[in-house]
CSV table of C-alpha atoms and ligand atoms in Angstrom, one decimal:
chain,number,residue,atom,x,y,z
A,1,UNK,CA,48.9,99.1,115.4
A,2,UNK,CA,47.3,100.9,112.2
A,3,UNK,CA,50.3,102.6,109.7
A,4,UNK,CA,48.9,104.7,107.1
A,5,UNK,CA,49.4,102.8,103.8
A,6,UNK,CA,51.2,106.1,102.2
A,7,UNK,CA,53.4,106.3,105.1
A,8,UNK,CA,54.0,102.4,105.1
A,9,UNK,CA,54.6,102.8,101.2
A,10,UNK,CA,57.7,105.8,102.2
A,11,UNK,CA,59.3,103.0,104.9
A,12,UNK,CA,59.4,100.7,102.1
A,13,UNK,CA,60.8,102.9,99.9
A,14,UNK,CA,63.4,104.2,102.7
A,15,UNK,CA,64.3,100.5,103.8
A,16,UNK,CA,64.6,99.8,99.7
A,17,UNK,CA,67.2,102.8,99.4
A,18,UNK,CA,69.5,101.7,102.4
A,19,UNK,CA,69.6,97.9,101.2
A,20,UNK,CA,70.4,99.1,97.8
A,21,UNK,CA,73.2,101.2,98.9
A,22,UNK,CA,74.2,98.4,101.3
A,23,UNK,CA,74.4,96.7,98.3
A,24,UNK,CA,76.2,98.2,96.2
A,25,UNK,CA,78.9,98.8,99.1
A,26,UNK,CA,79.3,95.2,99.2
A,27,UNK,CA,79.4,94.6,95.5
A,28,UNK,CA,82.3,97.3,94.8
A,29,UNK,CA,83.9,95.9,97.8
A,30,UNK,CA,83.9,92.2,96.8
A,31,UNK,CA,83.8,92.6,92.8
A,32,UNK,CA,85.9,95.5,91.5
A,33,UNK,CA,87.4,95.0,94.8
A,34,UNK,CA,87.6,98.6,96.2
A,35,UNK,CA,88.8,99.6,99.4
A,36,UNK,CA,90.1,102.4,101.1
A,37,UNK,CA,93.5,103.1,101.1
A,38,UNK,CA,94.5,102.9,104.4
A,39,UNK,CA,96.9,101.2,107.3
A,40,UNK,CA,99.0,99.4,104.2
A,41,UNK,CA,102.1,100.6,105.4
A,42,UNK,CA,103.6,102.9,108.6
A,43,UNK,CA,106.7,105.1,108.6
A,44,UNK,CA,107.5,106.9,111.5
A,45,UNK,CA,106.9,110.9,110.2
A,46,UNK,CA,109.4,112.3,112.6
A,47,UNK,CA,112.2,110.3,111.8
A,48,UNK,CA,111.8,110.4,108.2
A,49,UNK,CA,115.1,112.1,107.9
A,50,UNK,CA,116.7,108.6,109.2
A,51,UNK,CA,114.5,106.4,106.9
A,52,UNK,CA,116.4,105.3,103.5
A,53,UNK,CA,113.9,105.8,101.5
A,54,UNK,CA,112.1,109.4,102.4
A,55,UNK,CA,116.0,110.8,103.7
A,56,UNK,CA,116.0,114.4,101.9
A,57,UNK,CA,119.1,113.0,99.5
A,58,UNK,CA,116.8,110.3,98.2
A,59,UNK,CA,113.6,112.4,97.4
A,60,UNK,CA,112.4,112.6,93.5
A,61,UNK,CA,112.3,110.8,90.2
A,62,UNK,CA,114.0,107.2,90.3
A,63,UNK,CA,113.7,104.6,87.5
A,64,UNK,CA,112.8,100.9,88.2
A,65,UNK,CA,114.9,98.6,86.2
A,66,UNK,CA,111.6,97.6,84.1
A,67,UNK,CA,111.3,101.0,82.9
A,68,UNK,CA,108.5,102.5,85.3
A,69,UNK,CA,109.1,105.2,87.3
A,70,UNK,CA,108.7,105.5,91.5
A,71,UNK,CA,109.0,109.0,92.3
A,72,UNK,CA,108.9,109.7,96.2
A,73,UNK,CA,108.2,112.6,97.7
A,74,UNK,CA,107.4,114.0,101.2
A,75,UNK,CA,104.8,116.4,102.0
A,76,UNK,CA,104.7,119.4,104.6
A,77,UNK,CA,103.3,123.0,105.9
A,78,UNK,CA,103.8,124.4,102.9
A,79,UNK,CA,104.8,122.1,100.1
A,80,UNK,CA,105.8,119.1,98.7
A,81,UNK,CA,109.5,118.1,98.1
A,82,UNK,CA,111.1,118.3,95.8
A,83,UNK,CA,109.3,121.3,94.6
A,84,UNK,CA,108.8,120.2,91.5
A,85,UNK,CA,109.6,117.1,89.4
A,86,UNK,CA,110.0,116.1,85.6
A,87,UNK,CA,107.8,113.0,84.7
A,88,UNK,CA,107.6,110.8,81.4
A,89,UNK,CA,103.8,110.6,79.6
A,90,UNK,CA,102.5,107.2,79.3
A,91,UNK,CA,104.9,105.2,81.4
A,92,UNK,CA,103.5,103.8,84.6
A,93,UNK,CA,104.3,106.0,87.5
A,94,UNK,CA,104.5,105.1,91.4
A,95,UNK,CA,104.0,107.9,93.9
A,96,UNK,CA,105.2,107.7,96.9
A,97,UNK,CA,103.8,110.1,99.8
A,98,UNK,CA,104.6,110.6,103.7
A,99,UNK,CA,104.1,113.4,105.8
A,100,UNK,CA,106.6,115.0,108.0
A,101,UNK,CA,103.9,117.0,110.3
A,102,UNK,CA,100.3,117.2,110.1
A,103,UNK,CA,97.2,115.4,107.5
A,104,UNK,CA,97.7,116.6,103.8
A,105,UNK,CA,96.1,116.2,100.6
A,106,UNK,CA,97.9,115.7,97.6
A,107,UNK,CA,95.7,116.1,94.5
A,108,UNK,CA,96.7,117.0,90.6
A,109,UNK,CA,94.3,118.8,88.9
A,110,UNK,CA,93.0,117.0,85.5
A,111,UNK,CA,94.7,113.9,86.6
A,112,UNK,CA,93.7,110.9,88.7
A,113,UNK,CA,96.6,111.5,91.3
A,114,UNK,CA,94.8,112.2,94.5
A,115,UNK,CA,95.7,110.7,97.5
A,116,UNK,CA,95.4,111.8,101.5
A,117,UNK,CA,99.1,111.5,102.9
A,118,UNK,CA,98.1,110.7,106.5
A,119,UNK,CA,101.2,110.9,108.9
A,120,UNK,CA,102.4,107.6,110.1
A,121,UNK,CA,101.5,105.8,106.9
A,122,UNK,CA,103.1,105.9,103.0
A,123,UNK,CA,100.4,106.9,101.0
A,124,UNK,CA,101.1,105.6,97.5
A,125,UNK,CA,99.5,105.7,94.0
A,126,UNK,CA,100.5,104.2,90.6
A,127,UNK,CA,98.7,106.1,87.7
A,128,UNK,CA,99.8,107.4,83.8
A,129,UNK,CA,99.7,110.3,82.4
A,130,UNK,CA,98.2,110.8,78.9
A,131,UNK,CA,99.3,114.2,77.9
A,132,UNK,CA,102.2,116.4,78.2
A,133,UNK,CA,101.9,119.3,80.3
A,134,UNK,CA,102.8,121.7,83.7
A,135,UNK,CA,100.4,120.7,86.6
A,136,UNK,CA,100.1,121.9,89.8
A,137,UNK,CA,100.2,119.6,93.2
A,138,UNK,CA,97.8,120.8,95.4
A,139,UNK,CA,97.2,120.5,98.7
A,140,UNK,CA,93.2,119.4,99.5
A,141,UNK,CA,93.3,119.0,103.2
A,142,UNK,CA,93.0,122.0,105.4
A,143,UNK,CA,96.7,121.8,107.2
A,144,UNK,CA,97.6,125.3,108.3
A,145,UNK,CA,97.3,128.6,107.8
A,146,UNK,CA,99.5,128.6,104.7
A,147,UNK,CA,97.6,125.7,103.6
A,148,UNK,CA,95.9,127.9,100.9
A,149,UNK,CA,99.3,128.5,99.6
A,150,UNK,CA,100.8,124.7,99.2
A,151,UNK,CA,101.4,123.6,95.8
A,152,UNK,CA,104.4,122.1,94.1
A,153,UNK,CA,104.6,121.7,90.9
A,154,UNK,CA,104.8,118.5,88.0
A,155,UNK,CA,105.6,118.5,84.2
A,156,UNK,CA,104.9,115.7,82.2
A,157,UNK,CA,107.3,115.7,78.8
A,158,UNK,CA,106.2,113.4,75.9
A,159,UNK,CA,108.2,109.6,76.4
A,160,UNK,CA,110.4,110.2,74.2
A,161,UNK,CA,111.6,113.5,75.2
A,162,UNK,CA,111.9,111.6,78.6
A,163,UNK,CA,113.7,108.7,76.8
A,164,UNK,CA,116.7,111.3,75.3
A,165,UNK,CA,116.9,112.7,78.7
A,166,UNK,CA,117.1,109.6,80.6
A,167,UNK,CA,119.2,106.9,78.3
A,168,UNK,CA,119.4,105.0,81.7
A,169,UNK,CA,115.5,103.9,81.0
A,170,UNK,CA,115.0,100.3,80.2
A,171,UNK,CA,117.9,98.9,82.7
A,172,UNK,CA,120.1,99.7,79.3
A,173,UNK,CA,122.8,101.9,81.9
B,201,CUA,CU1,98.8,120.7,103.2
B,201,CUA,CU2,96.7,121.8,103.2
C-alpha cells in the first residue's frame, strides 16, 4: 500500500501529539500527583438537615484548635449559606461544600477557590487568601433558571483584625 510521504509525515506528527499528551497526563498524574476531585466522600443531599455537620445550626466559620479555619457551607437554587461569611487573610482555610438539590459551581473570582459541589459528595478545598478584600461566590454551573443570580458573598479581613475578633484563635479559649 503506497502513503504519500507528506501525508505519512502529518500521521507522524498526529500520533507524536497524542503520545505527548498521553504523556503528560501520566506525568501530572504520577508526579505532582493530580487527580480529579471526585468520589472522596458521600453525604446524603436530602437529609443534610439530619447530618451533624451540614445541619443549618452548624453552617459557617469554625476554628480548628491549630489555628486554621474549616468553614462549611451548603450550596442551593439560589445561593450559598450562610450568605456571607468573615474569613482571616493568610491563615489556611478548609471549605467545605454539599449540595442540597441539583450540580453547582462554587468559584471566587481572583482566588483559587473553585470547586464543583456535585450532590451526594462533600466537595472540599483548603486554600489562603493573600489580600484583604469583599469577594463574591459565584455560582459556574448552569443550575436553574435563577442560576444567573446565585452569589453569596466573602470578606477577607487582615489576620490580625481576625485575631482581635476571634481571641478564641490558637486553642488559647
Ligand atoms: Cu448554582 Cu448555577
Amino acid at each position: 500500500m503506497h502513503i504519500d510521504p507528506l501525508e505519512k509525515k502529518w500521521l507522524y506528527i498526529a500520533f507524536g501529539m497524542v503520545g505527548l499528551f498521553l504523556g503528560a497526563i501520566f506525568l501530572t498524574a504520577l508526579i505532582p500527583g493530580i487527580h480529579p476531585p471526585s468520589n472522596v466522600e458521600t453525604i446524603d443531599s436530602a437529609r443534610l438537615h439530619l447530618s451533624e455537620e451540614f445541619a443549618e445550626d452548624n453552617l459557617g466559620v469554625k476554628i480548628n484548635p491549630d489555628g486554621t479555619i474549616r468553614v462549611t457551607m451548603v450550596a442551593g437554587r439560589y445561593g450559598f449559606f450562610p450568605r456571607h461569611v468573615t474569613l482571616p487573610a493568610d491563615t489556611p482555610v478548609t471549605f467545605r461544600w454539599a449540595s442540597i438539590d441539583v450540580l453547582h459551581g462554587v468559584h471566587m473570582p481572583m482566588t483559587n477557590m473553585s470547586t464543583m459541589v456535585v450532590p451526594g459528595f462533600v466537595a472540599e478545598v483548603t486554600t489562603v487568601f493573600p489580600k484583604p478584600g469583599d469577594y463574591p461566590l459565584l455560582c459556574n454551573e448552569y443550575c436553574g433558571t435563577g442560576h444567573d443570580f446565585m452569589w453569596s458573598k466573602v470578606t477577607i479581613v487582615a489576620k490580625q483584625t481576625w485575631e482581635r475578633e476571634h481571641p478564641s484563635q490558637g486553642g488559647k479559649s
